[in-house]
Amino acid sequence: MSTTVDNPFFARVWTAMSAREPESLRRLRRENLAGLTGRVLEVGAGTGTNFAFYPATVTEVVAVEPERRLAALAARAAADAPVPVTLTADTVEQFRDGEPFDAVVCSLVLCSIDDPDSVVAQLYSSLRPGGELRYLEHVAGTGARARLQRFADATLWPRLAGNCHTHRHTEQTIAAAGFQVRGRREWTLPRWAPVPVAEFAIGRAVKPAGPTER
Ligand SMILES: C[S@@+](CC[C@H](N)C(=O)[O-])C[C@H]1O[C@@H](n2cnc3c(N)ncnc32)[C@H](O)[C@@H]1O
């Protein structure tokens, strides 16, 4: 279980990247948050790039960000956010809250968690019945791309990219936790890009409203 996240190199890289996000990624962030209501838990908020896109129907965002350099920037973004944002320095594994959430938001974060199966199960428990997980994540590729990803994951990539793992079957993990995926789509960046991160998925996964639905 992660109790600290301390990635000075990645924090610098991510700060630069998130300050220059293309409009296409901003559109995806907006889409991932569209229609949310009530109390929301955001996991690994980074510099707080999502905060500006929460709809006014969200009453509170509780954002977990344990990397202190990124959390300092997230605190600034929280102050300018259109909805109330409370920031906590816990890792998601440490985070506990007595009240169930209406939604959980994960964007580009389930790749960086040590044990995604147990964290996604924890997120499932933190939701009210009928609540939903919104995700925007990069996911495992197939064939030669899978081999490239496995090589990257076994060598330098996680160390350079804040524990990011490129070959993760994140949507299988989400379904295995008990979520029902009600809307999803995927896309791949151009094949010529020799980078291990190219396959992405966005989706809405619902915690069934009653025990019989599971
Ligand atoms: C690639 S960044 C994405 C940031 C943000 N979600 C976004 O969409 O811009 C991954 C984030 O996950 C955070 N993170 C890594 N391990 C974590 C953990 N165990 N608990 C909570 N956050 C974590 C990192 O500190 C970092 O901010």
PDB file of C-alpha atoms and ligand atoms in Angstrom, residues 2 5 7 10 14 18 21 29 42-47 49-50 64-67 70 90-93 106-109 111-114 162, ligand 1:
ATOM      1  CA  SER A   2       1.431   3.411  -0.981  1.00  0.00           C
ATOM      2  CA  VAL A   5       4.258   9.651  -3.383  1.00  0.00           C
ATOM      3  CA  ASN A   7       8.382  12.128  -7.597  1.00  0.00           C
ATOM      4  CA  PHE A  10       7.836  13.551 -12.786  1.00  0.00           C
ATOM      5  CA  TRP A  14       3.749  16.840 -15.393  1.00  0.00           C
ATOM      6  CA  SER A  18      -0.470  20.025 -17.811  1.00  0.00           C
ATOM      7  CA  GLU A  21      -2.622  20.616 -22.679  1.00  0.00           C
ATOM      8  CA  ARG A  29     -11.737  16.104 -19.458  1.00  0.00           C
ATOM      9  CA  GLU A  42     -11.187  12.743  -7.470  1.00  0.00           C
ATOM     10  CA  VAL A  43      -8.213  10.387  -7.243  1.00  0.00           C
ATOM     11  CA  GLY A  44      -4.684  11.742  -7.885  1.00  0.00           C
ATOM     12  CA  ALA A  45      -5.706  15.214  -8.988  1.00  0.00           C
ATOM     13  CA  GLY A  46      -2.225  16.227 -10.185  1.00  0.00           C
ATOM     14  CA  THR A  47      -2.093  19.987 -10.729  1.00  0.00           C
ATOM     15  CA  THR A  49      -6.461  20.374 -14.272  1.00  0.00           C
ATOM     16  CA  ASN A  50      -9.910  18.829 -14.000  1.00  0.00           C
ATOM     17  CA  VAL A  64      -6.670  13.292  -3.194  1.00  0.00           C
ATOM     18  CA  GLU A  65      -3.142  14.333  -4.264  1.00  0.00           C
ATOM     19  CA  PRO A  66      -0.167  13.013  -2.268  1.00  0.00           C
ATOM     20  CA  GLU A  67       2.688  14.438  -4.399  1.00  0.00           C
ATOM     21  CA  LEU A  70       1.626  18.827  -7.581  1.00  0.00           C
ATOM     22  CA  ASP A  90      -3.412  11.218   1.533  1.00  0.00           C
ATOM     23  CA  THR A  91      -2.662   8.538  -0.996  1.00  0.00           C
ATOM     24  CA  VAL A  92      -5.862   6.980  -2.291  1.00  0.00           C
ATOM     25  CA  GLU A  93      -4.992   3.828  -0.332  1.00  0.00           C
ATOM     26  CA  CYS A 106     -10.047   8.907 -12.238  1.00  0.00           C
ATOM     27  CA  SER A 107      -8.098  10.499 -15.061  1.00  0.00           C
ATOM     28  CA  LEU A 108      -4.670   9.225 -16.089  1.00  0.00           C
ATOM     29  CA  VAL A 109      -4.120   7.843 -12.615  1.00  0.00           C
ATOM     30  CA  CYS A 111      -1.772   3.463 -14.339  1.00  0.00           C
ATOM     31  CA  SER A 112       0.247   4.864 -11.426  1.00  0.00           C
ATOM     32  CA  ILE A 113      -1.338   2.991  -8.528  1.00  0.00           C
ATOM     33  CA  ASP A 114       0.634  -0.002  -7.173  1.00  0.00           C
ATOM     34  CA  GLY A 162       5.786   8.685 -11.672  1.00  0.00           C
TER      35      GLY A 162
HETATM   36  C1  LIG B   1      -0.348  11.363 -14.634  1.00  0.00           C
HETATM   37  S1  LIG B   1      -0.804  12.214 -13.208  1.00  0.00           S
HETATM   38  C2  LIG B   1      -2.504  12.615 -13.582  1.00  0.00           C
HETATM   39  C3  LIG B   1      -3.034  13.758 -12.768  1.00  0.00           C
HETATM   40  C4  LIG B   1      -4.507  14.096 -12.969  1.00  0.00           C
HETATM   41  N1  LIG B   1      -5.365  13.004 -12.588  1.00  0.00           N
HETATM   42  C5  LIG B   1      -4.795  14.536 -14.365  1.00  0.00           C
HETATM   43  O1  LIG B   1      -5.708  13.991 -14.996  1.00  0.00           O
HETATM   44  O2  LIG B   1      -4.130  15.471 -14.832  1.00  0.00           O
HETATM   45  C6  LIG B   1      -0.980  10.889 -12.000  1.00  0.00           C
HETATM   46  C7  LIG B   1      -1.299  11.430 -10.633  1.00  0.00           C
HETATM   47  O3  LIG B   1      -1.570  10.344  -9.740  1.00  0.00           O
HETATM   48  C8  LIG B   1      -1.021  10.667  -8.480  1.00  0.00           C
HETATM   49  N2  LIG B   1      -0.837   9.411  -7.711  1.00  0.00           N
HETATM   50  C9  LIG B   1       0.091   8.463  -7.896  1.00  0.00           C
HETATM   51  N3  LIG B   1      -0.035   7.486  -6.979  1.00  0.00           N
HETATM   52  C10 LIG B   1      -1.093   7.832  -6.199  1.00  0.00           C
HETATM   53  C11 LIG B   1      -1.719   7.236  -5.071  1.00  0.00           C
HETATM   54  N4  LIG B   1      -1.281   6.076  -4.561  1.00  0.00           N
HETATM   55  N5  LIG B   1      -2.762   7.873  -4.505  1.00  0.00           N
HETATM   56  C12 LIG B   1      -3.217   9.047  -5.034  1.00  0.00           C
HETATM   57  N6  LIG B   1      -2.651   9.660  -6.099  1.00  0.00           N
HETATM   58  C13 LIG B   1      -1.608   9.062  -6.677  1.00  0.00           C
HETATM   59  C14 LIG B   1       0.263  11.368  -8.818  1.00  0.00           C
HETATM   60  O4  LIG B   1       0.790  12.113  -7.742  1.00  0.00           O
HETATM   61  C15 LIG B   1      -0.166  12.218  -9.991  1.00  0.00           C
HETATM   62  O5  LIG B   1      -0.681  13.446  -9.580  1.00  0.00           O
END
